[in-house]
GROMACS .gro file of C-alpha atoms in nm:
model
  174
    1MET     CA    1  -1.410  -0.321   0.470
    2PHE     CA    2  -1.170  -0.552   0.287
    3VAL     CA    3  -1.034  -0.494  -0.063
    4VAL     CA    4  -1.098  -0.802  -0.278
    5PRO     CA    5  -0.770  -0.954  -0.407
    6ARG     CA    6  -0.745  -1.016  -0.782
    7ILE     CA    7  -0.445  -1.249  -0.770
    8GLU     CA    8  -0.494  -1.608  -0.661
    9GLU     CA    9  -0.244  -1.792  -0.440
   10GLN     CA   10  -0.102  -2.004  -0.727
   11ARG     CA   11  -0.025  -1.689  -0.930
   12ALA     CA   12   0.132  -1.528  -0.620
   13TRP     CA   13   0.372  -1.826  -0.586
   14ILE     CA   14   0.484  -1.773  -0.947
   15LEU     CA   15   0.526  -1.396  -0.914
   16LEU     CA   16   0.715  -1.421  -0.585
   17SER     CA   17   0.945  -1.696  -0.717
   18LYS     CA   18   1.068  -1.484  -1.009
   19SER     CA   19   1.407  -1.325  -0.968
   20PRO     CA   20   1.379  -0.960  -0.870
   21ARG     CA   21   1.659  -0.847  -1.102
   22PRO     CA   22   1.813  -0.977  -1.423
   23LEU     CA   23   2.101  -1.222  -1.381
   24THR     CA   24   1.991  -1.329  -1.033
   25ARG     CA   25   1.866  -1.671  -0.935
   26LYS     CA   26   1.505  -1.767  -0.910
   27ARG     CA   27   1.395  -1.770  -0.545
   28LYS     CA   28   1.278  -2.082  -0.371
   29ILE     CA   29   0.971  -1.966  -0.184
   30ILE     CA   30   0.906  -2.162   0.136
   31LYS     CA   31   0.563  -2.022   0.223
   32VAL     CA   32   0.312  -1.773   0.082
   33GLU     CA   33   0.041  -1.602   0.284
   34LEU     CA   34  -0.215  -1.331   0.228
   35TYR     CA   35  -0.194  -1.031   0.459
   36TYR     CA   36  -0.446  -0.748   0.485
   37LEU     CA   37  -0.289  -0.420   0.596
   38PRO     CA   38  -0.501  -0.144   0.754
   39ASN     CA   39  -0.539   0.179   0.558
   40TYR     CA   40  -0.728   0.503   0.601
   41VAL     CA   41  -0.884   0.641   0.281
   42PHE     CA   42  -0.918   1.019   0.241
   43ASN     CA   43  -1.082   1.248  -0.015
   44VAL     CA   44  -0.851   1.529  -0.126
   45GLU     CA   45  -0.952   1.848  -0.303
   46MET     CA   46  -0.687   2.053  -0.482
   47GLU     CA   47  -0.702   2.383  -0.665
   48ASN     CA   48  -0.462   2.516  -0.927
   49ARG     CA   49  -0.369   2.874  -1.014
   50LYS     CA   50  -0.664   2.900  -1.256
   51ALA     CA   51  -0.908   2.804  -0.976
   52LYS     CA   52  -0.974   2.461  -1.131
   53VAL     CA   53  -1.067   2.217  -0.856
   54ASN     CA   54  -0.969   1.849  -0.877
   55SER     CA   55  -1.049   1.575  -0.631
   56MET     CA   56  -0.889   1.238  -0.574
   57LYS     CA   57  -0.859   0.965  -0.315
   58ILE     CA   58  -0.545   0.880  -0.125
   59CYS     CA   59  -0.476   0.620   0.140
   60VAL     CA   60  -0.245   0.625   0.436
   61ASP     CA   61  -0.136   0.298   0.590
   62GLY     CA   62  -0.255   0.254   0.946
   63ILE     CA   63   0.078   0.125   1.073
   64GLU     CA   64   0.355   0.368   0.970
   65GLY     CA   65   0.152   0.643   0.800
   66HIS     CA   66   0.285   0.625   0.442
   67PHE     CA   67   0.079   0.783   0.166
   68ALA     CA   68  -0.029   0.619  -0.162
   69TYR     CA   69  -0.285   0.689  -0.433
   70TYR     CA   70  -0.609   0.497  -0.397
   71ASP     CA   71  -0.827   0.374  -0.682
   72GLU     CA   72  -1.180   0.267  -0.599
   73THR     CA   73  -1.201  -0.108  -0.612
   74GLU     CA   74  -1.430  -0.388  -0.504
   75LEU     CA   75  -1.482  -0.404  -0.127
   76THR     CA   76  -1.641  -0.668   0.094
   77GLU     CA   77  -1.739  -0.693   0.460
   78LYS     CA   78  -1.544  -1.017   0.509
   79PRO     CA   79  -1.237  -1.126   0.313
   80ASP     CA   80  -1.303  -1.353   0.012
   81MET     CA   81  -0.970  -1.529   0.066
   82PRO     CA   82  -0.852  -1.623   0.412
   83GLY     CA   83  -0.555  -1.427   0.538
   84LYS     CA   84  -0.408  -1.247   0.834
   85SER     CA   85  -0.470  -0.885   0.917
   86ALA     CA   86  -0.304  -0.630   1.141
   87ASP     CA   87  -0.466  -0.372   1.366
   88PHE     CA   88  -0.439   0.004   1.317
   89LYS     CA   89  -0.134   0.141   1.504
   90ILE     CA   90  -0.191   0.511   1.434
   91SER     CA   91  -0.507   0.719   1.476
   92VAL     CA   92  -0.703   0.892   1.200
   93ASP     CA   93  -0.566   1.229   1.318
   94GLU     CA   94  -0.207   1.105   1.296
   95ALA     CA   95  -0.278   0.954   0.953
   96VAL     CA   96  -0.420   1.286   0.827
   97LYS     CA   97  -0.110   1.473   0.942
   98LEU     CA   98   0.140   1.218   0.804
   99GLY     CA   99  -0.050   1.170   0.478
  100GLU     CA  100  -0.096   1.544   0.428
  101ASP     CA  101   0.278   1.607   0.478
  102GLU     CA  102   0.380   1.339   0.225
  103PHE     CA  103   0.106   1.437  -0.020
  104HIS     CA  104   0.200   1.805   0.010
  105ARG     CA  105   0.565   1.726  -0.081
  106MET     CA  106   0.447   1.527  -0.383
  107VAL     CA  107   0.215   1.811  -0.495
  108LEU     CA  108   0.499   2.061  -0.453
  109ARG     CA  109   0.727   1.849  -0.676
  110GLN     CA  110   0.455   1.825  -0.941
  111SER     CA  111   0.388   2.198  -0.918
  112LEU     CA  112   0.754   2.274  -0.983
  113LYS     CA  113   0.767   2.034  -1.280
  114LYS     CA  114   0.449   2.169  -1.440
  115ARG     CA  115   0.515   2.528  -1.333
  116ASP     CA  116   0.169   2.546  -1.185
  117GLU     CA  117   0.076   2.639  -0.831
  118ILE     CA  118  -0.140   2.369  -0.674
  119THR     CA  119  -0.285   2.409  -0.328
  120ILE     CA  120  -0.461   2.149  -0.116
  121ARG     CA  121  -0.807   2.277  -0.019
  122SER     CA  122  -0.915   1.991   0.204
  123ILE     CA  123  -0.845   1.638   0.318
  124THR     CA  124  -1.143   1.452   0.464
  125PHE     CA  125  -1.168   1.102   0.606
  126ASP     CA  126  -1.367   0.858   0.389
  127LYS     CA  127  -1.330   0.504   0.528
  128ASN     CA  128  -1.108   0.233   0.672
  129VAL     CA  129  -1.002  -0.049   0.440
  130PHE     CA  130  -0.780  -0.353   0.470
  131TYR     CA  131  -0.560  -0.380   0.160
  132PRO     CA  132  -0.427  -0.724   0.054
  133TYR     CA  133  -0.064  -0.822  -0.006
  134TRP     CA  134   0.082  -1.163  -0.083
  135ILE     CA  135   0.394  -1.228   0.123
  136GLY     CA  136   0.647  -1.491   0.018
  137TYR     CA  137   0.907  -1.620   0.263
  138PHE     CA  138   1.245  -1.754   0.149
  139ARG     CA  139   1.597  -1.817   0.276
  140ARG     CA  140   1.881  -1.582   0.189
  141LYS     CA  141   2.236  -1.620   0.319
  142GLY     CA  142   2.130  -1.853   0.598
  143ALA     CA  143   1.846  -1.630   0.725
  144TYR     CA  144   1.479  -1.592   0.643
  145ASP     CA  145   1.358  -1.298   0.439
  146PHE     CA  146   1.036  -1.202   0.265
  147GLU     CA  147   0.911  -1.033  -0.048
  148ALA     CA  148   0.565  -0.880  -0.088
  149ILE     CA  149   0.346  -0.815  -0.388
  150ASP     CA  150   0.027  -0.616  -0.421
  151ALA     CA  151  -0.261  -0.867  -0.437
  152LEU     CA  152  -0.446  -0.652  -0.693
  153SER     CA  153  -0.173  -0.562  -0.943
  154GLY     CA  154   0.099  -0.817  -0.867
  155GLN     CA  155   0.361  -0.541  -0.837
  156ARG     CA  156   0.653  -0.596  -0.603
  157GLN     CA  157   0.656  -0.374  -0.299
  158GLY     CA  158   0.975  -0.182  -0.241
  159ALA     CA  159   1.175  -0.047   0.048
  160LYS     CA  160   0.896   0.188   0.158
  161MET     CA  161   0.653  -0.095   0.235
  162LYS     CA  162   0.898  -0.347   0.383
  163PRO     CA  163   0.905  -0.194   0.736
  164VAL     CA  164   0.526  -0.155   0.732
  165ILE     CA  165   0.477  -0.521   0.644
  166MET     CA  166   0.744  -0.634   0.890
  167ARG     CA  167   0.581  -0.439   1.174
  168ALA     CA  168   0.241  -0.587   1.083
  169ILE     CA  169   0.382  -0.942   1.081
  170LEU     CA  170   0.563  -0.895   1.411
  171SER     CA  171   0.253  -0.752   1.576
  172GLY     CA  172   0.092  -1.093   1.529
  173GLY     CA  173  -0.209  -1.035   1.308
  174GLU     CA  174  -0.528  -1.240   1.322
   0.00000   0.00000   0.00000
């Protein structure tokens, strides 16, 4: 299943051309392309000290295994906008382990802040999705570089996603 992008290519050019920090120059984007990255979606059930059970969805990228929150969104069998996609590099079992470790650390930090003991009851596989990112290529100091934005929210992707996207690009997606 493919997540339907909300940002059109023209808007992606504008967002990617903006300077990332104040007092820096506007970037001259050479090329923009849509890339669908593989993700595993999991249902998580958590319980606090008062036995209140909460559930949520998380996703773990299928390339490096990084965790992120997942909001239900519109899905389609085939992508609405043409773009490249990468194959899954890690298995569901590896994704569960990596995602659970990262999620557990995040829950522990929240528990300490709120002074509440939260335990993870279960993590179950839900589905595979391909999540869209707009990638803009530009020149910096005589070399090529890229910047990526989320194709749903338009938010810039930081240092955590850069190696994931780079590995997907270098693997030669469809």
